[in-house]
Amino acid sequence: MSKTPWKIKLGAALAAIWMRTLRIRVHAPANFRPGVLGLWHQDLLASTAAFKDRGVHILVSESDDGEFFAEAAQKLGYTITRGSDTHGATNVRHILKALKAGTFVGMALDGPHGPDHQVKPGSVWLSKSSDTPLWIFEFKYGMHFKLKSWDKFIIPLPLSTIDLEIKYLLTEQIQPK
């Protein structure tokens, strides 16, 4: 296993500090309990800030961007498994163990490469295999900007306030792509 370059470690540390400045107001239903936390790739930063220091187990891409994000998320108290739901089925099964043990797990519903807002099969499989809910996040951002990327990645400005509404997603109604 290769060592993470110091530039990635430094950048990830700064990103973790910056994410701690975000003010997230979480609105969850009364029956909110451990399950799959499903987010859209564009909301990765706000999602990570919202569940910091709660022991959430997340699936992170094995890409170079994933290396940076994994480092930052670890500094925010996440347990990391590297892989994807399409190229890392073994890794998805690994986080299934955490889910069955009563831990929240998180993953991007639209995967690391999109297309955006199209559910990939991993999160649905996890929810059904563990008989736990699949939760979906809906954000309302304060100060932010969007990148011109496939996912329209959202970068909230430091100290901004973000509202997060968590909703139950019926897996029977989803047709993974």
mmCIF file of C-alpha atoms in Angstrom:
data_model
loop_
_atom_site.group_PDB
_atom_site.id
_atom_site.type_symbol
_atom_site.label_atom_id
_atom_site.label_comp_id
_atom_site.label_asym_id
_atom_site.label_seq_id
_atom_site.Cartn_x
_atom_site.Cartn_y
_atom_site.Cartn_z
ATOM 1 C CA MET A 1 0.000 0.000 0.000
ATOM 2 C CA SER A 2 1.436 3.352 -0.997
ATOM 3 C CA LYS A 3 1.944 6.178 1.399
ATOM 4 C CA THR A 4 -0.313 9.213 1.004
ATOM 5 C CA PRO A 5 1.705 12.204 -0.302
ATOM 6 C CA TRP A 6 2.176 15.060 2.159
ATOM 7 C CA LYS A 7 0.398 17.511 -0.168
ATOM 8 C CA ILE A 8 -2.757 15.406 -0.048
ATOM 9 C CA LYS A 9 -2.489 15.077 3.734
ATOM 10 C CA LEU A 10 -2.077 18.845 4.160
ATOM 11 C CA GLY A 11 -4.907 19.683 1.752
ATOM 12 C CA ALA A 12 -7.183 17.146 3.419
ATOM 13 C CA ALA A 13 -6.415 18.596 6.866
ATOM 14 C CA LEU A 14 -7.296 22.085 5.640
ATOM 15 C CA ALA A 15 -10.472 20.784 3.967
ATOM 16 C CA ALA A 16 -11.506 19.061 7.223
ATOM 17 C CA ILE A 17 -11.007 22.281 9.175
ATOM 18 C CA TRP A 18 -13.019 24.191 6.560
ATOM 19 C CA MET A 19 -15.860 21.587 6.675
ATOM 20 C CA ARG A 20 -16.038 21.988 10.459
ATOM 21 C CA THR A 21 -16.956 25.664 9.916
ATOM 22 C CA LEU A 22 -20.154 24.790 8.031
ATOM 23 C CA ARG A 23 -23.333 25.161 10.064
ATOM 24 C CA ILE A 24 -25.628 22.281 9.176
ATOM 25 C CA ARG A 25 -29.216 22.234 10.434
ATOM 26 C CA VAL A 26 -30.414 18.643 10.191
ATOM 27 C CA HIS A 27 -34.142 17.944 9.860
ATOM 28 C CA ALA A 28 -34.715 14.206 10.253
ATOM 29 C CA PRO A 29 -37.956 12.246 10.500
ATOM 30 C CA ALA A 30 -39.008 10.816 13.862
ATOM 31 C CA ASN A 31 -38.178 7.281 12.669
ATOM 32 C CA PHE A 32 -34.622 8.178 11.605
ATOM 33 C CA ARG A 33 -32.376 5.239 12.501
ATOM 34 C CA PRO A 34 -29.212 3.548 11.197
ATOM 35 C CA GLY A 35 -29.329 2.709 7.532
ATOM 36 C CA VAL A 36 -27.825 3.811 4.237
ATOM 37 C CA LEU A 37 -27.217 7.554 3.979
ATOM 38 C CA GLY A 38 -27.681 8.256 0.280
ATOM 39 C CA LEU A 39 -26.388 11.509 -1.101
ATOM 40 C CA TRP A 40 -25.885 12.953 -4.541
ATOM 41 C CA HIS A 41 -22.248 13.376 -5.504
ATOM 42 C CA GLN A 42 -22.689 17.147 -5.791
ATOM 43 C CA ASP A 43 -23.517 17.297 -2.049
ATOM 44 C CA LEU A 44 -20.453 15.385 -0.873
ATOM 45 C CA LEU A 45 -18.943 18.221 1.170
ATOM 46 C CA ALA A 46 -22.126 19.237 2.980
ATOM 47 C CA SER A 47 -23.000 15.591 3.684
ATOM 48 C CA THR A 48 -19.573 14.988 5.169
ATOM 49 C CA ALA A 49 -19.866 18.075 7.358
ATOM 50 C CA ALA A 50 -23.350 17.053 8.535
ATOM 51 C CA PHE A 51 -22.337 13.643 9.914
ATOM 52 C CA LYS A 52 -18.827 14.337 11.184
ATOM 53 C CA ASP A 53 -17.733 12.629 14.409
ATOM 54 C CA ARG A 54 -20.640 10.146 14.372
ATOM 55 C CA GLY A 55 -18.748 7.002 13.359
ATOM 56 C CA VAL A 56 -20.381 6.737 9.948
ATOM 57 C CA HIS A 57 -18.807 4.149 7.622
ATOM 58 C CA ILE A 58 -18.469 5.428 4.048
ATOM 59 C CA LEU A 59 -17.507 4.045 0.669
ATOM 60 C CA VAL A 60 -14.955 6.250 -1.118
ATOM 61 C CA SER A 61 -13.733 5.935 -4.688
ATOM 62 C CA GLU A 62 -10.231 4.558 -5.284
ATOM 63 C CA SER A 63 -9.422 7.538 -7.548
ATOM 64 C CA ASP A 64 -6.914 10.292 -6.772
ATOM 65 C CA ASP A 65 -9.804 12.574 -5.774
ATOM 66 C CA GLY A 66 -11.006 9.754 -3.551
ATOM 67 C CA GLU A 67 -7.623 9.645 -1.821
ATOM 68 C CA PHE A 68 -7.951 13.328 -0.921
ATOM 69 C CA PHE A 69 -11.543 12.922 0.237
ATOM 70 C CA ALA A 70 -10.764 9.762 2.258
ATOM 71 C CA GLU A 71 -8.011 11.616 4.123
ATOM 72 C CA ALA A 72 -10.326 14.549 4.918
ATOM 73 C CA ALA A 73 -13.220 12.295 5.965
ATOM 74 C CA GLN A 74 -10.970 10.280 8.287
ATOM 75 C CA LYS A 75 -10.020 13.509 10.031
ATOM 76 C CA LEU A 76 -13.744 14.146 10.536
ATOM 77 C CA GLY A 77 -14.302 10.817 12.296
ATOM 78 C CA TYR A 78 -15.475 8.612 9.423
ATOM 79 C CA THR A 79 -14.537 4.981 8.891
ATOM 80 C CA ILE A 80 -13.441 4.551 5.280
ATOM 81 C CA THR A 81 -13.708 1.667 2.829
ATOM 82 C CA ARG A 82 -12.194 2.324 -0.589
ATOM 83 C CA GLY A 83 -13.966 1.080 -3.718
ATOM 84 C CA SER A 84 -17.192 1.656 -5.639
ATOM 85 C CA ASP A 85 -20.531 -0.040 -5.989
ATOM 86 C CA THR A 86 -19.777 -0.989 -9.595
ATOM 87 C CA HIS A 87 -16.094 -1.981 -9.436
ATOM 88 C CA GLY A 88 -15.838 -2.943 -5.791
ATOM 89 C CA ALA A 89 -18.659 -5.312 -4.953
ATOM 90 C CA THR A 90 -16.445 -6.927 -2.301
ATOM 91 C CA ASN A 91 -16.012 -3.520 -0.686
ATOM 92 C CA VAL A 92 -19.757 -2.899 -0.687
ATOM 93 C CA ARG A 93 -20.177 -6.216 1.115
ATOM 94 C CA HIS A 94 -17.529 -5.076 3.613
ATOM 95 C CA ILE A 95 -19.604 -2.050 4.610
ATOM 96 C CA LEU A 96 -22.673 -4.285 4.757
ATOM 97 C CA LYS A 97 -21.146 -5.768 7.928
ATOM 98 C CA ALA A 98 -21.023 -2.311 9.511
ATOM 99 C CA LEU A 99 -24.620 -1.664 8.486
ATOM 100 C CA LYS A 100 -25.811 -4.954 9.991
ATOM 101 C CA ALA A 101 -23.973 -4.035 13.196
ATOM 102 C CA GLY A 102 -26.147 -0.929 13.547
ATOM 103 C CA THR A 103 -23.828 1.684 12.069
ATOM 104 C CA PHE A 104 -24.866 4.312 9.544
ATOM 105 C CA VAL A 105 -23.150 3.866 6.178
ATOM 106 C CA GLY A 106 -22.943 6.469 3.470
ATOM 107 C CA MET A 107 -22.387 6.508 -0.263
ATOM 108 C CA ALA A 108 -23.081 8.651 -3.296
ATOM 109 C CA LEU A 109 -26.242 7.373 -4.941
ATOM 110 C CA ASP A 110 -24.990 8.437 -8.367
ATOM 111 C CA GLY A 111 -21.514 6.967 -7.855
ATOM 112 C CA PRO A 112 -18.129 8.547 -8.539
ATOM 113 C CA HIS A 113 -18.706 9.185 -12.267
ATOM 114 C CA GLY A 114 -22.444 9.693 -12.722
ATOM 115 C CA PRO A 115 -24.506 10.451 -14.563
ATOM 116 C CA ASP A 116 -25.778 12.825 -11.901
ATOM 117 C CA HIS A 117 -28.949 12.069 -9.976
ATOM 118 C CA GLN A 118 -29.227 8.521 -11.327
ATOM 119 C CA VAL A 119 -29.199 5.883 -8.605
ATOM 120 C CA LYS A 120 -26.557 3.152 -8.956
ATOM 121 C CA PRO A 121 -27.321 -0.346 -7.622
ATOM 122 C CA GLY A 122 -25.011 -0.437 -4.570
ATOM 123 C CA SER A 123 -27.061 1.639 -2.142
ATOM 124 C CA VAL A 124 -30.301 -0.146 -3.038
ATOM 125 C CA TRP A 125 -28.601 -3.540 -2.621
ATOM 126 C CA LEU A 126 -27.190 -2.497 0.769
ATOM 127 C CA SER A 127 -30.563 -1.331 2.026
ATOM 128 C CA LYS A 128 -32.378 -4.466 0.914
ATOM 129 C CA SER A 129 -29.609 -6.864 2.037
ATOM 130 C CA SER A 130 -29.476 -5.402 5.517
ATOM 131 C CA ASP A 131 -33.200 -4.709 5.872
ATOM 132 C CA THR A 132 -32.389 -1.117 6.826
ATOM 133 C CA PRO A 133 -33.757 2.128 5.428
ATOM 134 C CA LEU A 134 -32.248 4.058 2.548
ATOM 135 C CA TRP A 135 -32.252 7.731 3.463
ATOM 136 C CA ILE A 136 -31.833 10.490 0.900
ATOM 137 C CA PHE A 137 -30.499 13.973 1.570
ATOM 138 C CA GLU A 138 -31.992 17.206 0.255
ATOM 139 C CA PHE A 139 -29.926 20.328 0.870
ATOM 140 C CA LYS A 140 -30.768 24.016 0.842
ATOM 141 C CA TYR A 141 -27.510 25.926 0.672
ATOM 142 C CA GLY A 142 -26.614 29.329 1.995
ATOM 143 C CA MET A 143 -23.550 30.920 0.390
ATOM 144 C CA HIS A 144 -22.010 28.525 -2.159
ATOM 145 C CA PHE A 145 -20.862 28.072 -5.716
ATOM 146 C CA LYS A 146 -21.175 25.238 -8.236
ATOM 147 C CA LEU A 147 -18.462 23.762 -10.385
ATOM 148 C CA LYS A 148 -19.007 23.094 -14.078
ATOM 149 C CA SER A 149 -18.452 19.370 -13.642
ATOM 150 C CA TRP A 150 -20.562 16.305 -14.480
ATOM 151 C CA ASP A 151 -22.180 16.452 -11.033
ATOM 152 C CA LYS A 152 -22.423 20.252 -10.676
ATOM 153 C CA PHE A 153 -20.359 19.860 -7.494
ATOM 154 C CA ILE A 154 -21.409 22.328 -4.789
ATOM 155 C CA ILE A 155 -18.838 24.098 -2.649
ATOM 156 C CA PRO A 156 -20.366 25.856 0.351
ATOM 157 C CA LEU A 157 -18.439 28.872 1.581
ATOM 158 C CA PRO A 158 -16.880 28.718 5.052
ATOM 159 C CA LEU A 159 -19.249 29.604 7.905
ATOM 160 C CA SER A 160 -22.315 29.270 5.667
ATOM 161 C CA THR A 161 -25.549 27.750 6.949
ATOM 162 C CA ILE A 162 -27.020 24.719 5.194
ATOM 163 C CA ASP A 163 -30.365 23.033 5.828
ATOM 164 C CA LEU A 164 -30.454 19.262 5.383
ATOM 165 C CA GLU A 165 -33.759 17.449 5.133
ATOM 166 C CA ILE A 166 -33.490 13.677 5.447
ATOM 167 C CA LYS A 167 -36.185 11.592 3.773
ATOM 168 C CA TYR A 168 -36.918 7.880 3.552
ATOM 169 C CA LEU A 169 -36.422 6.516 0.041
ATOM 170 C CA LEU A 170 -38.573 3.567 -0.988
ATOM 171 C CA THR A 171 -36.173 1.125 -2.620
ATOM 172 C CA GLU A 172 -39.031 -0.630 -4.410
ATOM 173 C CA GLN A 173 -39.623 2.483 -6.488
ATOM 174 C CA ILE A 174 -36.006 2.837 -7.636
ATOM 175 C CA GLN A 175 -34.768 1.493 -10.940
ATOM 176 C CA PRO A 176 -30.942 1.516 -10.541
ATOM 177 C CA LYS A 177 -28.997 2.345 -13.704
#
